[in-house]
CSV table of C-alpha atoms in Angstrom, one decimal:
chain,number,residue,atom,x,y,z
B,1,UNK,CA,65.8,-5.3,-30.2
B,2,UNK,CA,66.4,-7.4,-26.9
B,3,UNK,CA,65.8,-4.3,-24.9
B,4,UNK,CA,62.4,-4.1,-26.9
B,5,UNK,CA,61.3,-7.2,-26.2
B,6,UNK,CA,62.1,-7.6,-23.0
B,7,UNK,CA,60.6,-4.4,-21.8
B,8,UNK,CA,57.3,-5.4,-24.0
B,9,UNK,CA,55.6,-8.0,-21.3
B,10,UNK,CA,56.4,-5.3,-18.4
B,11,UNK,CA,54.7,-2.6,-20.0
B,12,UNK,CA,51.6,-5.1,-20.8
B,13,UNK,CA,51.6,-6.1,-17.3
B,14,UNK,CA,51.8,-2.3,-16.3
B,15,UNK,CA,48.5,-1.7,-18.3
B,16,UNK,CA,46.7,-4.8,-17.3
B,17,UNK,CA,47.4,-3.5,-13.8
B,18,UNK,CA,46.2,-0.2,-14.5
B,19,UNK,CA,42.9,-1.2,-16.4
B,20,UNK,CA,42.3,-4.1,-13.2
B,21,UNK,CA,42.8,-1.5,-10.9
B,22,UNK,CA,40.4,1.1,-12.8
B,23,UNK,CA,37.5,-1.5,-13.0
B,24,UNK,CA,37.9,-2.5,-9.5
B,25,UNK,CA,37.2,1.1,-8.7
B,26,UNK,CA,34.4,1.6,-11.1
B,27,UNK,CA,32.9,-1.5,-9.7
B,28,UNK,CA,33.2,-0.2,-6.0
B,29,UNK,CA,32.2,3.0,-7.0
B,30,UNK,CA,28.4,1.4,-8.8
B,31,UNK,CA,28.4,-0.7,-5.8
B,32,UNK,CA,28.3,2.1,-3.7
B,33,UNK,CA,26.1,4.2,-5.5
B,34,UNK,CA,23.9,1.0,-5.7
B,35,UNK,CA,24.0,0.9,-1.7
B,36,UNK,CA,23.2,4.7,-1.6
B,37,UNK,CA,20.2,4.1,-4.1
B,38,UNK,CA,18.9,1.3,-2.1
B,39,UNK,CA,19.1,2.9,1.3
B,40,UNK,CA,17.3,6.2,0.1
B,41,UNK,CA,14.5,4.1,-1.6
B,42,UNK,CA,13.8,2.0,2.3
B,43,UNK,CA,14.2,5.6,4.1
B,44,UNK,CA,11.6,7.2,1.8
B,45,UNK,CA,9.2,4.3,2.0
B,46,UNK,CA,9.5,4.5,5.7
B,47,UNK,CA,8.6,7.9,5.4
B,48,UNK,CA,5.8,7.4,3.1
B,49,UNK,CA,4.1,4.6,5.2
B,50,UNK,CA,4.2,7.1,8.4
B,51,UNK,CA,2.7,10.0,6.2
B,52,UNK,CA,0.3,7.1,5.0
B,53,UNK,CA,-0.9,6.4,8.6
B,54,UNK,CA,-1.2,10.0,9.7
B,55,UNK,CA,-3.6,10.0,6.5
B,56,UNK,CA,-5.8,6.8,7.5
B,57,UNK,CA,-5.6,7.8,11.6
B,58,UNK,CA,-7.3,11.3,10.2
B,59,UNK,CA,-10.1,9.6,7.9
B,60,UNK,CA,-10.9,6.8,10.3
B,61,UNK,CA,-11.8,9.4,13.1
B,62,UNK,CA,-13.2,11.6,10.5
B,63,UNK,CA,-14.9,8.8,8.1
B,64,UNK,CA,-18.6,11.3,7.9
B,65,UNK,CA,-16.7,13.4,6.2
B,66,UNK,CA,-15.2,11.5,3.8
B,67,UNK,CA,-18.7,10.5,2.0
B,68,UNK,CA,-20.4,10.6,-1.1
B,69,UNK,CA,-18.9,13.5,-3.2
B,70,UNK,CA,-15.5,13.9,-0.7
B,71,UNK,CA,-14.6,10.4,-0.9
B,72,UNK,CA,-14.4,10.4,-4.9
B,73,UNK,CA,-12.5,14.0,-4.6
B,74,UNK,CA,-10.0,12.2,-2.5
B,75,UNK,CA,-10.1,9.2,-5.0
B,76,UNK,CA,-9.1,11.6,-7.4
B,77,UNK,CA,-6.6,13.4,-5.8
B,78,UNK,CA,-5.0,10.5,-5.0
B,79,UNK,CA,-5.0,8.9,-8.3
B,80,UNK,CA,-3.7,12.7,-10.0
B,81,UNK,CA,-0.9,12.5,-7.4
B,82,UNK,CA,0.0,9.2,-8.4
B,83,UNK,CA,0.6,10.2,-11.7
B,84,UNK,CA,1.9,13.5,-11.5
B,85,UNK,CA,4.5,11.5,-9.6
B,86,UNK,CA,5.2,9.6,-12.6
B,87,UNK,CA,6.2,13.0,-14.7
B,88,UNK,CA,7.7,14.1,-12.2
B,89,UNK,CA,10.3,11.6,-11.2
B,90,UNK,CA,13.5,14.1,-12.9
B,91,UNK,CA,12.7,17.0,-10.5
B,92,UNK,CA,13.3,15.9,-6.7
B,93,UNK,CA,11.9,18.5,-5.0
B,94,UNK,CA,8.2,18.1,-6.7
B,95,UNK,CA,8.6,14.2,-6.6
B,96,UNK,CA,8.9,13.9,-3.1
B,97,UNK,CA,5.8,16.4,-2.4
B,98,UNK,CA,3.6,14.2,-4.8
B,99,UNK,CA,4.9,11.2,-2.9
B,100,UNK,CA,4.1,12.2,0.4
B,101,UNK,CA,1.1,14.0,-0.7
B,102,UNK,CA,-0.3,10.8,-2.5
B,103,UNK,CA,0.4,8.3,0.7
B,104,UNK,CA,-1.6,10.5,3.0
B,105,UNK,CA,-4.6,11.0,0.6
B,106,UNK,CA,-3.9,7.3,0.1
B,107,UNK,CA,-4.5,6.6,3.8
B,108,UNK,CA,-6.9,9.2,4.1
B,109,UNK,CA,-9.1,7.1,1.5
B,110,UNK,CA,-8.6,3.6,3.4
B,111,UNK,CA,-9.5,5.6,6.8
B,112,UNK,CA,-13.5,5.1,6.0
B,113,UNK,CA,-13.2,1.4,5.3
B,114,UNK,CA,-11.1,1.0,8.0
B,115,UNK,CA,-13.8,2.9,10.4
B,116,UNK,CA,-16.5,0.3,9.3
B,117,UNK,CA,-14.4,-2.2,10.7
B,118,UNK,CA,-14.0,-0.9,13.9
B,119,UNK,CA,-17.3,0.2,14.0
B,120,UNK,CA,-18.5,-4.0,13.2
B,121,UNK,CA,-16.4,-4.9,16.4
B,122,UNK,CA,-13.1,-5.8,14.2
B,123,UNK,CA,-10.6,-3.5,15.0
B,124,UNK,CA,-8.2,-6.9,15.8
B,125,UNK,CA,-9.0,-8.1,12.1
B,126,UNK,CA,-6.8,-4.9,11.0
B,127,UNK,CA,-4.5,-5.6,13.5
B,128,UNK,CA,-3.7,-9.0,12.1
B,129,UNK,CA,-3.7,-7.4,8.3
B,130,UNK,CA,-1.2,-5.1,9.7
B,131,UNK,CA,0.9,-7.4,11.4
B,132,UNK,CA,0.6,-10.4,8.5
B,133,UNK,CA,1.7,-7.6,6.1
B,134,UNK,CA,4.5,-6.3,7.9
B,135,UNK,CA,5.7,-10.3,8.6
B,136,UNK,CA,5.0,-11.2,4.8
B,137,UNK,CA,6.9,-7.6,3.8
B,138,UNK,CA,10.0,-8.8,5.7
B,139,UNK,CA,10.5,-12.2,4.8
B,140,UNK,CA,9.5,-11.5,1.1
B,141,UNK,CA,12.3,-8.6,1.2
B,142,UNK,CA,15.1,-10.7,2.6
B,143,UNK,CA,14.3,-13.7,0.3
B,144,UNK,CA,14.1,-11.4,-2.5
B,145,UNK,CA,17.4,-10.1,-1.6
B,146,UNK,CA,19.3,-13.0,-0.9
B,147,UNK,CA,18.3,-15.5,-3.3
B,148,UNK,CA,19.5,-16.7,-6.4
B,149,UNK,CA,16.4,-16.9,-8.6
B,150,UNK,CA,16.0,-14.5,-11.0
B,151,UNK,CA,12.4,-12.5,-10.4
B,152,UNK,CA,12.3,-10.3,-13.7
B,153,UNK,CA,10.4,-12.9,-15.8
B,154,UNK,CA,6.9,-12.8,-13.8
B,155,UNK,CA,6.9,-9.3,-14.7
B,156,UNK,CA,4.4,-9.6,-17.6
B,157,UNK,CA,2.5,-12.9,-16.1
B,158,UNK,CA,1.9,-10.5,-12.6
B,159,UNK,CA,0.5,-7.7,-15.0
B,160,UNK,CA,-1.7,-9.8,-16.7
B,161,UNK,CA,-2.8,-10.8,-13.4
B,162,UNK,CA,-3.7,-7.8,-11.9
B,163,UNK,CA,-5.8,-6.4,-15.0
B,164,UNK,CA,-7.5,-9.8,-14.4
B,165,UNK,CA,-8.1,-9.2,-10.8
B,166,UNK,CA,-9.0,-5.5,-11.4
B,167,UNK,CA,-12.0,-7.1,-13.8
B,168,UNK,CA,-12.9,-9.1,-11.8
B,169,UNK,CA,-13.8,-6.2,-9.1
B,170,UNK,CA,-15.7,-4.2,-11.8
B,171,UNK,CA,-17.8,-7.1,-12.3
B,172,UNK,CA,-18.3,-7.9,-8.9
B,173,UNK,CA,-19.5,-4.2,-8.2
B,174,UNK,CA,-22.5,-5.3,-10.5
B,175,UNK,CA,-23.0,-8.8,-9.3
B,176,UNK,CA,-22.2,-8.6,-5.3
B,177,UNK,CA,-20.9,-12.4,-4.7
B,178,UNK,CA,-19.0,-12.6,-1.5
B,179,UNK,CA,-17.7,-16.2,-3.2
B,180,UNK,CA,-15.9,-13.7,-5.6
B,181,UNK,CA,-14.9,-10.9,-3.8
B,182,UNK,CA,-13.5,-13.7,-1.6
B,183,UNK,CA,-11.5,-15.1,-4.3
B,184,UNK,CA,-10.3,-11.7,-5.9
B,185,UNK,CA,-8.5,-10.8,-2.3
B,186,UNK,CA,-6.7,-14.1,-1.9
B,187,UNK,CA,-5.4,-13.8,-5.7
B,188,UNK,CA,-4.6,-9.8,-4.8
B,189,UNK,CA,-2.8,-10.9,-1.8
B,190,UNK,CA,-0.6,-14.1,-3.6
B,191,UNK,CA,0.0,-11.3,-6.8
B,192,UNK,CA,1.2,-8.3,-4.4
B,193,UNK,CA,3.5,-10.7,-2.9
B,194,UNK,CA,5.3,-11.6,-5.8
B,195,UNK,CA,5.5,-8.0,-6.9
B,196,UNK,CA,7.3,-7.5,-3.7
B,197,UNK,CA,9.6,-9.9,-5.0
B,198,UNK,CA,9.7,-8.5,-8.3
B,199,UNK,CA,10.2,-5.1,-7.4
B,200,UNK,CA,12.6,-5.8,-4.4
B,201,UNK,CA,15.1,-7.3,-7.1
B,202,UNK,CA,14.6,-4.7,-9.4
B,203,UNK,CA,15.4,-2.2,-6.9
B,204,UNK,CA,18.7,-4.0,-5.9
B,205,UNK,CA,19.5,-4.5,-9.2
B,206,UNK,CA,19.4,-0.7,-10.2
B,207,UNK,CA,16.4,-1.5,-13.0
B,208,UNK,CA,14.6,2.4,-11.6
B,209,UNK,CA,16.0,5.6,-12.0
B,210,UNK,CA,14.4,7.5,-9.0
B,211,UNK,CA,14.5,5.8,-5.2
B,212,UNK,CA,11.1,7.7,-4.9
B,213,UNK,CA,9.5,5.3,-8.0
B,214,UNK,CA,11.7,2.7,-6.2
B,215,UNK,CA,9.9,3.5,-2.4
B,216,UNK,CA,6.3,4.4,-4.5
B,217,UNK,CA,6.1,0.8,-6.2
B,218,UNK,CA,7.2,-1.2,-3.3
B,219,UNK,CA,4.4,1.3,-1.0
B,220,UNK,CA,1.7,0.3,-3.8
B,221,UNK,CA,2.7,-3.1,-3.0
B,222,UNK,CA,2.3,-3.1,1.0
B,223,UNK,CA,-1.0,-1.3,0.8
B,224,UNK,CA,-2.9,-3.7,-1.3
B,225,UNK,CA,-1.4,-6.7,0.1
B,226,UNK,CA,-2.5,-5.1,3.5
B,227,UNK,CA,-6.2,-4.4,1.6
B,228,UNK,CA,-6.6,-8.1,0.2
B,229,UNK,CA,-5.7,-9.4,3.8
B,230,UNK,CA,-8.1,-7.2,5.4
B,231,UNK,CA,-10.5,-8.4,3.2
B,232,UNK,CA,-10.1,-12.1,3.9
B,233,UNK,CA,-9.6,-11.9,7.1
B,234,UNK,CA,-12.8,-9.7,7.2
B,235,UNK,CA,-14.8,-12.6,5.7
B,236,UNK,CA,-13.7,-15.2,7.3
B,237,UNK,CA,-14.5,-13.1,10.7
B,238,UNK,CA,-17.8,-13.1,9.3
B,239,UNK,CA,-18.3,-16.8,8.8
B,240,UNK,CA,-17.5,-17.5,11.9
């Protein structure tokens, strides 16, 4: 019996150093995969905003022929991409074709709007959209990254936002106030900010299951922040 109990705390000890170990491992192991996730979702975004500029260099030098009937084939394209991306998420191969394939059309669609205004004489009002973007994207990401506020909770308030803002636009098509269109950018640009927040911690936090949702969200994200900014700045060019 003394034998018994005196080999009884060794063996616990044994075991609690086994399962400590184990866990350590698991945990490096999810940290890893985390870093692997993460990595892979920048890479393809980096990739997607290149295919994205190759699309909007192509429909800015060739904005006749993105007109009337094109331009909505494009729109459509672009928006069946987008969701065939969606459905697509558990086969790589046809993800990352419908990724690519969406940014370009995406950029091809901008290229027109982008054309006008270069043609107006504002090519450096898209130059500071680009450059406040990129700026905003970078400082967003980090904060994002290294704070220790918790993000998750403005998902459903930034939703509601957007269906708000999207509205907003419908009506405007009908009504034609700069006042409005005005406002509806500067809300667009303050609500794509904080879903780069929101989605950057998700991200980090392993909340997708594909890095090429991951790299689609956060795109989505930089390209209408980029639109909104164009946008203001384009108006307040114009009231100058």
């Amino acid at each position: 019996m003394s034998l018994y109990n005196r080999n009884m705390p060794q063996n616990n000890y044994e075991s609690s150093a086994f399962g400590g170990a184990f866990e350590q491992s698991a945990q490096r192991e999810a940290t890893s995969a985390r870093a692997t996730f993460v990595k892979q979702t920048y890479q393809l975004l980096a990739a997607s905003l290149l295919a994205a500029t190759a699309g909007a260099y192509i429909g800015t030098n060739s904005a006749s022929l993105l007109s009337g009937g094109a331009y909505w084939i494009a729109v459509i394209a672009e928006f069946a991409c987008l969701f065939g991306l969606m459905y697509a998420r558990k086969n790589a191969k046809l993800a990352l074709i419908l990724l690519f394939a969406f940014t370009f059309i995406s950029g091809l669609v901008l290229g027109p709007t982008l054309a006008r205004y270069i043609g107006a004489g504002m090519g450096n009002v898209i130059t500071q959209a680009f450059l406040m973007t990129t700026v905003a994207f970078g400082g967003l990401s980090v904060f994002a990254m290294n704070t220790k506020r918790d993000f998750s909770a403005m998902g459903k308030f930034l939703f509601i936002a957007l269906i708000v803002i999207v509205v907003a636009s419908l009506i405007n098509i009908f009504v034609g106030s700069s006042m409005l269109s005005l406002a509806v950018s500067g809300a667009g640009a303050l609500i794509f900010s904080g879903y780069i927040l929101y989605d950057t911690q998700n991200i980090i936090r392993g909340a997708y299951d594909s890095p090429v949702l991951a790299a689609v969200s956060l795109y989505l994200d930089i390209l209408n922040l980029f639109i909104s900014l164009l946008h203001i700045l384009g108006a307040l060019n114009n009231n100058k």
